[in-house]
C-alpha cells in the first residue's frame, strides 16, 4: 500500500469516526450538544482536523443525513421484500419508516428537520436521498391508483408518514393507536 493510499484510508476512517461520534452524541443529547469543540474532544483530534473534513456542523448534519438515508432505504427494502402482496408491502413500508423515525430521532432530524445543506427533489440531490425516495416509490407506485402520478402519490404518502412520525414523537398522538393509524393510512390511501 502506498503512502497516499494509507493517508486516504486514514482520512476516510477519521471522517467515519466524526460522523459516528456526531450521530451518537446527537442521539444521546440532541443536536444542540453537537459542537465541533465537543466532537474534537470526543474523537481526540483538534478542531482544525475536523474542519479539514467538514466546514462545520451543517456539513456534519448532512453527512449523518446521507448515512441515515442509506440505512432507511435498506430497512424499507428489506421489510418490503419480505412482505407478500402490495398491501403487505405498503404496510411493512409504513411500519418500517415509523420505526426508523422512532428509533433514530437524531438521524431523522438530520434527514428531514435540520439544515444539512442538502438539496431535495432537485437535479443535484445526493444519490442516497434519491435512493431513499426510490425505496418508497418501489412499493407505493403499485398502489397509487389509476390516473395518479406514482411520484406524487409517494410524496403524499411520505408526507402522511412524516406527520405521524413527527406528531408521535412530540407526544401529540396517543401511542395505543399507532397500529390503527398505519392500517387507516394504508386502507384509505393505497389502492390494493
PDB file of C-alpha atoms in Angstrom:
ATOM      1  CA  UNK A   1       0.000   0.000   0.000  1.00  0.00           C
ATOM      2  CA  UNK A   2       1.353   3.378  -0.963  1.00  0.00           C
ATOM      3  CA  UNK A   3       1.668   6.273   1.449  1.00  0.00           C
ATOM      4  CA  UNK A   4      -1.056   8.132  -0.414  1.00  0.00           C
ATOM      5  CA  UNK A   5      -3.435   5.147  -0.191  1.00  0.00           C
ATOM      6  CA  UNK A   6      -2.754   4.827   3.532  1.00  0.00           C
ATOM      7  CA  UNK A   7      -3.426   8.546   4.053  1.00  0.00           C
ATOM      8  CA  UNK A   8      -6.666   8.320   2.082  1.00  0.00           C
ATOM      9  CA  UNK A   9      -7.758   5.310   4.153  1.00  0.00           C
ATOM     10  CA  UNK A  10      -6.899   7.116   7.402  1.00  0.00           C
ATOM     11  CA  UNK A  11      -8.787  10.212   6.238  1.00  0.00           C
ATOM     12  CA  UNK A  12     -11.867   8.137   5.400  1.00  0.00           C
ATOM     13  CA  UNK A  13     -11.657   6.432   8.805  1.00  0.00           C
ATOM     14  CA  UNK A  14     -11.433   9.817  10.571  1.00  0.00           C
ATOM     15  CA  UNK A  15     -14.426  11.054   8.616  1.00  0.00           C
ATOM     16  CA  UNK A  16     -16.454   7.961   9.591  1.00  0.00           C
ATOM     17  CA  UNK A  17     -15.406   8.491  13.208  1.00  0.00           C
ATOM     18  CA  UNK A  18     -16.535  12.136  13.134  1.00  0.00           C
ATOM     19  CA  UNK A  19     -19.916  11.209  11.651  1.00  0.00           C
ATOM     20  CA  UNK A  20     -20.430   8.272  14.026  1.00  0.00           C
ATOM     21  CA  UNK A  21     -19.488  10.388  17.038  1.00  0.00           C
ATOM     22  CA  UNK A  22     -21.755  13.247  15.972  1.00  0.00           C
ATOM     23  CA  UNK A  23     -24.605  10.815  15.466  1.00  0.00           C
ATOM     24  CA  UNK A  24     -24.026   9.153  18.827  1.00  0.00           C
ATOM     25  CA  UNK A  25     -23.850  12.485  20.633  1.00  0.00           C
ATOM     26  CA  UNK A  26     -26.968  13.767  18.871  1.00  0.00           C
ATOM     27  CA  UNK A  27     -28.910  10.595  19.722  1.00  0.00           C
ATOM     28  CA  UNK A  28     -27.840  10.855  23.378  1.00  0.00           C
ATOM     29  CA  UNK A  29     -28.128  14.602  23.985  1.00  0.00           C
ATOM     30  CA  UNK A  30     -29.712  16.203  20.922  1.00  0.00           C
ATOM     31  CA  UNK A  31     -28.194  18.166  18.068  1.00  0.00           C
ATOM     32  CA  UNK A  32     -27.615  21.237  20.232  1.00  0.00           C
ATOM     33  CA  UNK A  33     -24.974  19.228  22.084  1.00  0.00           C
ATOM     34  CA  UNK A  34     -23.064  18.556  18.861  1.00  0.00           C
ATOM     35  CA  UNK A  35     -20.349  21.175  18.548  1.00  0.00           C
ATOM     36  CA  UNK A  36     -17.010  20.981  16.802  1.00  0.00           C
ATOM     37  CA  UNK A  37     -15.291  21.516  20.142  1.00  0.00           C
ATOM     38  CA  UNK A  38     -17.133  18.624  21.780  1.00  0.00           C
ATOM     39  CA  UNK A  39     -16.593  16.386  18.744  1.00  0.00           C
ATOM     40  CA  UNK A  40     -12.873  17.189  18.720  1.00  0.00           C
ATOM     41  CA  UNK A  41     -12.625  16.267  22.395  1.00  0.00           C
ATOM     42  CA  UNK A  42     -14.526  13.010  21.919  1.00  0.00           C
ATOM     43  CA  UNK A  43     -12.550  11.792  18.930  1.00  0.00           C
ATOM     44  CA  UNK A  44      -9.281  13.145  20.334  1.00  0.00           C
ATOM     45  CA  UNK A  45      -8.391  15.260  17.320  1.00  0.00           C
ATOM     46  CA  UNK A  46      -8.046  19.014  17.106  1.00  0.00           C
ATOM     47  CA  UNK A  47     -10.800  21.235  15.766  1.00  0.00           C
ATOM     48  CA  UNK A  48      -8.687  22.060  12.681  1.00  0.00           C
ATOM     49  CA  UNK A  49      -8.673  18.344  11.863  1.00  0.00           C
ATOM     50  CA  UNK A  50     -12.497  18.350  11.996  1.00  0.00           C
ATOM     51  CA  UNK A  51     -12.569  21.402   9.770  1.00  0.00           C
ATOM     52  CA  UNK A  52     -10.308  19.648   7.276  1.00  0.00           C
ATOM     53  CA  UNK A  53     -13.163  17.141   6.789  1.00  0.00           C
ATOM     54  CA  UNK A  54     -16.255  19.309   7.297  1.00  0.00           C
ATOM     55  CA  UNK A  55     -16.669  23.073   7.089  1.00  0.00           C
ATOM     56  CA  UNK A  56     -18.897  22.993  10.150  1.00  0.00           C
ATOM     57  CA  UNK A  57     -21.847  21.443  11.899  1.00  0.00           C
ATOM     58  CA  UNK A  58     -24.135  21.884   8.895  1.00  0.00           C
ATOM     59  CA  UNK A  59     -21.976  19.576   6.772  1.00  0.00           C
ATOM     60  CA  UNK A  60     -21.765  17.063   9.613  1.00  0.00           C
ATOM     61  CA  UNK A  61     -25.566  17.042   9.834  1.00  0.00           C
ATOM     62  CA  UNK A  62     -25.641  16.476   6.073  1.00  0.00           C
ATOM     63  CA  UNK A  63     -23.246  13.539   6.361  1.00  0.00           C
ATOM     64  CA  UNK A  64     -25.392  11.980   9.093  1.00  0.00           C
ATOM     65  CA  UNK A  65     -28.468  12.526   6.913  1.00  0.00           C
ATOM     66  CA  UNK A  66     -26.872  10.764   3.939  1.00  0.00           C
ATOM     67  CA  UNK A  67     -25.837   7.841   6.117  1.00  0.00           C
ATOM     68  CA  UNK A  68     -29.344   7.704   7.579  1.00  0.00           C
ATOM     69  CA  UNK A  69     -30.977   7.800   4.153  1.00  0.00           C
ATOM     70  CA  UNK A  70     -28.912   4.795   3.107  1.00  0.00           C
ATOM     71  CA  UNK A  71     -29.898   2.902   6.252  1.00  0.00           C
ATOM     72  CA  UNK A  72     -33.576   3.801   5.924  1.00  0.00           C
ATOM     73  CA  UNK A  73     -33.679   2.726   2.276  1.00  0.00           C
ATOM     74  CA  UNK A  74     -32.080  -0.620   3.162  1.00  0.00           C
ATOM     75  CA  UNK A  75     -34.515  -1.190   6.043  1.00  0.00           C
ATOM     76  CA  UNK A  76     -37.529  -0.361   3.872  1.00  0.00           C
ATOM     77  CA  UNK A  77     -36.343  -2.619   1.061  1.00  0.00           C
ATOM     78  CA  UNK A  78     -35.681  -5.496   3.462  1.00  0.00           C
ATOM     79  CA  UNK A  79     -39.114  -5.136   5.043  1.00  0.00           C
ATOM     80  CA  UNK A  80     -40.987  -4.843   1.763  1.00  0.00           C
ATOM     81  CA  UNK A  81     -39.076  -7.722   0.165  1.00  0.00           C
ATOM     82  CA  UNK A  82     -40.229  -9.982   2.976  1.00  0.00           C
ATOM     83  CA  UNK A  83     -43.888  -8.975   2.543  1.00  0.00           C
ATOM     84  CA  UNK A  84     -46.320 -10.871   0.338  1.00  0.00           C
ATOM     85  CA  UNK A  85     -48.516  -8.721  -1.875  1.00  0.00           C
ATOM     86  CA  UNK A  86     -48.992  -4.988  -2.409  1.00  0.00           C
ATOM     87  CA  UNK A  87     -50.977  -4.290   0.782  1.00  0.00           C
ATOM     88  CA  UNK A  88     -48.494  -6.170   2.949  1.00  0.00           C
ATOM     89  CA  UNK A  89     -45.597  -4.309   1.270  1.00  0.00           C
ATOM     90  CA  UNK A  90     -47.150  -0.914   1.900  1.00  0.00           C
ATOM     91  CA  UNK A  91     -47.959  -1.829   5.499  1.00  0.00           C
ATOM     92  CA  UNK A  92     -44.389  -3.080   6.015  1.00  0.00           C
ATOM     93  CA  UNK A  93     -43.052   0.121   4.450  1.00  0.00           C
ATOM     94  CA  UNK A  94     -45.155   2.301   6.775  1.00  0.00           C
ATOM     95  CA  UNK A  95     -44.210   0.373   9.898  1.00  0.00           C
ATOM     96  CA  UNK A  96     -40.525   0.352   8.981  1.00  0.00           C
ATOM     97  CA  UNK A  97     -40.499   4.079   8.235  1.00  0.00           C
ATOM     98  CA  UNK A  98     -42.197   4.899  11.544  1.00  0.00           C
ATOM     99  CA  UNK A  99     -39.937   2.504  13.455  1.00  0.00           C
ATOM    100  CA  UNK A 100     -36.857   4.072  11.865  1.00  0.00           C
ATOM    101  CA  UNK A 101     -38.033   7.553  12.857  1.00  0.00           C
ATOM    102  CA  UNK A 102     -38.758   6.431  16.424  1.00  0.00           C
ATOM    103  CA  UNK A 103     -35.505   4.502  16.901  1.00  0.00           C
ATOM    104  CA  UNK A 104     -33.238   7.095  15.249  1.00  0.00           C
ATOM    105  CA  UNK A 105     -34.625  10.514  16.206  1.00  0.00           C
ATOM    106  CA  UNK A 106     -31.386  12.445  15.659  1.00  0.00           C
ATOM    107  CA  UNK A 107     -30.828  10.843  12.263  1.00  0.00           C
ATOM    108  CA  UNK A 108     -34.459  11.507  11.342  1.00  0.00           C
ATOM    109  CA  UNK A 109     -33.996  15.146  12.353  1.00  0.00           C
ATOM    110  CA  UNK A 110     -30.838  15.357  10.254  1.00  0.00           C
ATOM    111  CA  UNK A 111     -32.751  13.971   7.292  1.00  0.00           C
ATOM    112  CA  UNK A 112     -35.960  15.957   7.498  1.00  0.00           C
ATOM    113  CA  UNK A 113     -35.865  18.734  10.067  1.00  0.00           C
ATOM    114  CA  UNK A 114     -32.393  20.257  10.205  1.00  0.00           C
ATOM    115  CA  UNK A 115     -30.416  22.103   7.557  1.00  0.00           C
ATOM    116  CA  UNK A 116     -27.684  19.774   6.391  1.00  0.00           C
ATOM    117  CA  UNK A 117     -27.095  21.744   3.216  1.00  0.00           C
ATOM    118  CA  UNK A 118     -28.593  19.003   1.068  1.00  0.00           C
ATOM    119  CA  UNK A 119     -30.848  19.524  -1.925  1.00  0.00           C
ATOM    120  CA  UNK A 120     -34.097  17.554  -2.011  1.00  0.00           C
ATOM    121  CA  UNK A 121     -36.162  16.881  -5.137  1.00  0.00           C
ATOM    122  CA  UNK A 122     -33.686  18.629  -7.416  1.00  0.00           C
ATOM    123  CA  UNK A 123     -31.128  17.707 -10.053  1.00  0.00           C
ATOM    124  CA  UNK A 124     -28.291  17.915  -7.544  1.00  0.00           C
ATOM    125  CA  UNK A 125     -29.994  15.835  -4.862  1.00  0.00           C
ATOM    126  CA  UNK A 126     -27.386  13.431  -3.461  1.00  0.00           C
ATOM    127  CA  UNK A 127     -27.803   9.817  -4.530  1.00  0.00           C
ATOM    128  CA  UNK A 128     -28.597   8.430  -1.026  1.00  0.00           C
ATOM    129  CA  UNK A 129     -31.588  10.787  -0.781  1.00  0.00           C
ATOM    130  CA  UNK A 130     -32.785   9.829  -4.257  1.00  0.00           C
ATOM    131  CA  UNK A 131     -32.401   6.170  -3.326  1.00  0.00           C
ATOM    132  CA  UNK A 132     -34.395   6.573  -0.105  1.00  0.00           C
ATOM    133  CA  UNK A 133     -37.234   8.105  -2.105  1.00  0.00           C
ATOM    134  CA  UNK A 134     -36.907   5.315  -4.666  1.00  0.00           C
ATOM    135  CA  UNK A 135     -37.259   2.751  -1.856  1.00  0.00           C
ATOM    136  CA  UNK A 136     -40.627   4.307  -1.019  1.00  0.00           C
ATOM    137  CA  UNK A 137     -41.654   4.615  -4.662  1.00  0.00           C
ATOM    138  CA  UNK A 138     -40.904   0.959  -5.413  1.00  0.00           C
ATOM    139  CA  UNK A 139     -43.745  -0.238  -3.196  1.00  0.00           C
ATOM    140  CA  UNK A 140     -46.050   2.751  -3.416  1.00  0.00           C
ATOM    141  CA  UNK A 141     -46.154   3.058  -7.209  1.00  0.00           C
ATOM    142  CA  UNK A 142     -48.095  -0.184  -7.473  1.00  0.00           C
ATOM    143  CA  UNK A 143     -50.859   1.114  -5.170  1.00  0.00           C
ATOM    144  CA  UNK A 144     -51.110   4.705  -6.399  1.00  0.00           C
ATOM    145  CA  UNK A 145     -54.235   4.019  -8.425  1.00  0.00           C
ATOM    146  CA  UNK A 146     -55.221   4.826 -11.956  1.00  0.00           C
ATOM    147  CA  UNK A 147     -54.548   8.343 -13.202  1.00  0.00           C
ATOM    148  CA  UNK A 148     -52.397   9.129 -10.152  1.00  0.00           C
ATOM    149  CA  UNK A 149     -48.761  10.030 -10.714  1.00  0.00           C
ATOM    150  CA  UNK A 150     -46.728   7.490  -8.694  1.00  0.00           C
ATOM    151  CA  UNK A 151     -44.213  10.122  -7.593  1.00  0.00           C
ATOM    152  CA  UNK A 152     -46.916  12.485  -6.356  1.00  0.00           C
ATOM    153  CA  UNK A 153     -48.648   9.616  -4.563  1.00  0.00           C
ATOM    154  CA  UNK A 154     -45.344   8.651  -2.940  1.00  0.00           C
ATOM    155  CA  UNK A 155     -44.768  12.240  -1.815  1.00  0.00           C
ATOM    156  CA  UNK A 156     -48.271  12.354  -0.308  1.00  0.00           C
ATOM    157  CA  UNK A 157     -47.911   9.016   1.475  1.00  0.00           C
ATOM    158  CA  UNK A 158     -44.458  10.046   2.701  1.00  0.00           C
ATOM    159  CA  UNK A 159     -45.878  13.342   3.997  1.00  0.00           C
ATOM    160  CA  UNK A 160     -48.514  11.402   5.943  1.00  0.00           C
ATOM    161  CA  UNK A 161     -45.841   9.115   7.413  1.00  0.00           C
ATOM    162  CA  UNK A 162     -43.694  12.115   8.299  1.00  0.00           C
ATOM    163  CA  UNK A 163     -46.646  13.738  10.027  1.00  0.00           C
ATOM    164  CA  UNK A 164     -47.342  10.591  12.026  1.00  0.00           C
ATOM    165  CA  UNK A 165     -43.670  10.234  12.963  1.00  0.00           C
ATOM    166  CA  UNK A 166     -43.338  13.874  13.993  1.00  0.00           C
ATOM    167  CA  UNK A 167     -46.605  14.098  15.939  1.00  0.00           C
ATOM    168  CA  UNK A 168     -45.989  10.774  17.688  1.00  0.00           C
ATOM    169  CA  UNK A 169     -42.510  11.820  18.742  1.00  0.00           C
ATOM    170  CA  UNK A 170     -43.830  15.130  20.052  1.00  0.00           C
ATOM    171  CA  UNK A 171     -46.344  13.261  22.215  1.00  0.00           C
ATOM    172  CA  UNK A 172     -49.286  14.679  20.262  1.00  0.00           C
ATOM    173  CA  UNK A 173     -50.726  11.280  19.330  1.00  0.00           C
ATOM    174  CA  UNK A 174     -51.661   8.552  21.822  1.00  0.00           C
ATOM    175  CA  UNK A 175     -49.308   5.596  21.295  1.00  0.00           C
ATOM    176  CA  UNK A 176     -52.043   2.977  21.757  1.00  0.00           C
ATOM    177  CA  UNK A 177     -53.498   3.849  18.334  1.00  0.00           C
ATOM    178  CA  UNK A 178     -50.243   3.601  16.374  1.00  0.00           C
ATOM    179  CA  UNK A 179     -51.185   0.379  14.585  1.00  0.00           C
ATOM    180  CA  UNK A 180     -54.669   1.670  13.768  1.00  0.00           C
ATOM    181  CA  UNK A 181     -53.130   4.760  12.180  1.00  0.00           C
ATOM    182  CA  UNK A 182     -50.950   2.623   9.912  1.00  0.00           C
ATOM    183  CA  UNK A 183     -53.928   0.480   8.894  1.00  0.00           C
ATOM    184  CA  UNK A 184     -56.054   3.566   8.223  1.00  0.00           C
ATOM    185  CA  UNK A 185     -53.320   5.155   6.149  1.00  0.00           C
ATOM    186  CA  UNK A 186     -52.888   2.027   4.059  1.00  0.00           C
ATOM    187  CA  UNK A 187     -56.643   1.417   3.717  1.00  0.00           C
ATOM    188  CA  UNK A 188     -57.539   4.972   2.735  1.00  0.00           C
ATOM    189  CA  UNK A 189     -54.612   5.999   0.568  1.00  0.00           C
ATOM    190  CA  UNK A 190     -53.391   2.838  -1.110  1.00  0.00           C
ATOM    191  CA  UNK A 191     -55.414   1.193  -3.868  1.00  0.00           C
ATOM    192  CA  UNK A 192     -54.879  -2.500  -3.164  1.00  0.00           C
TER     193      UNK A 192
END
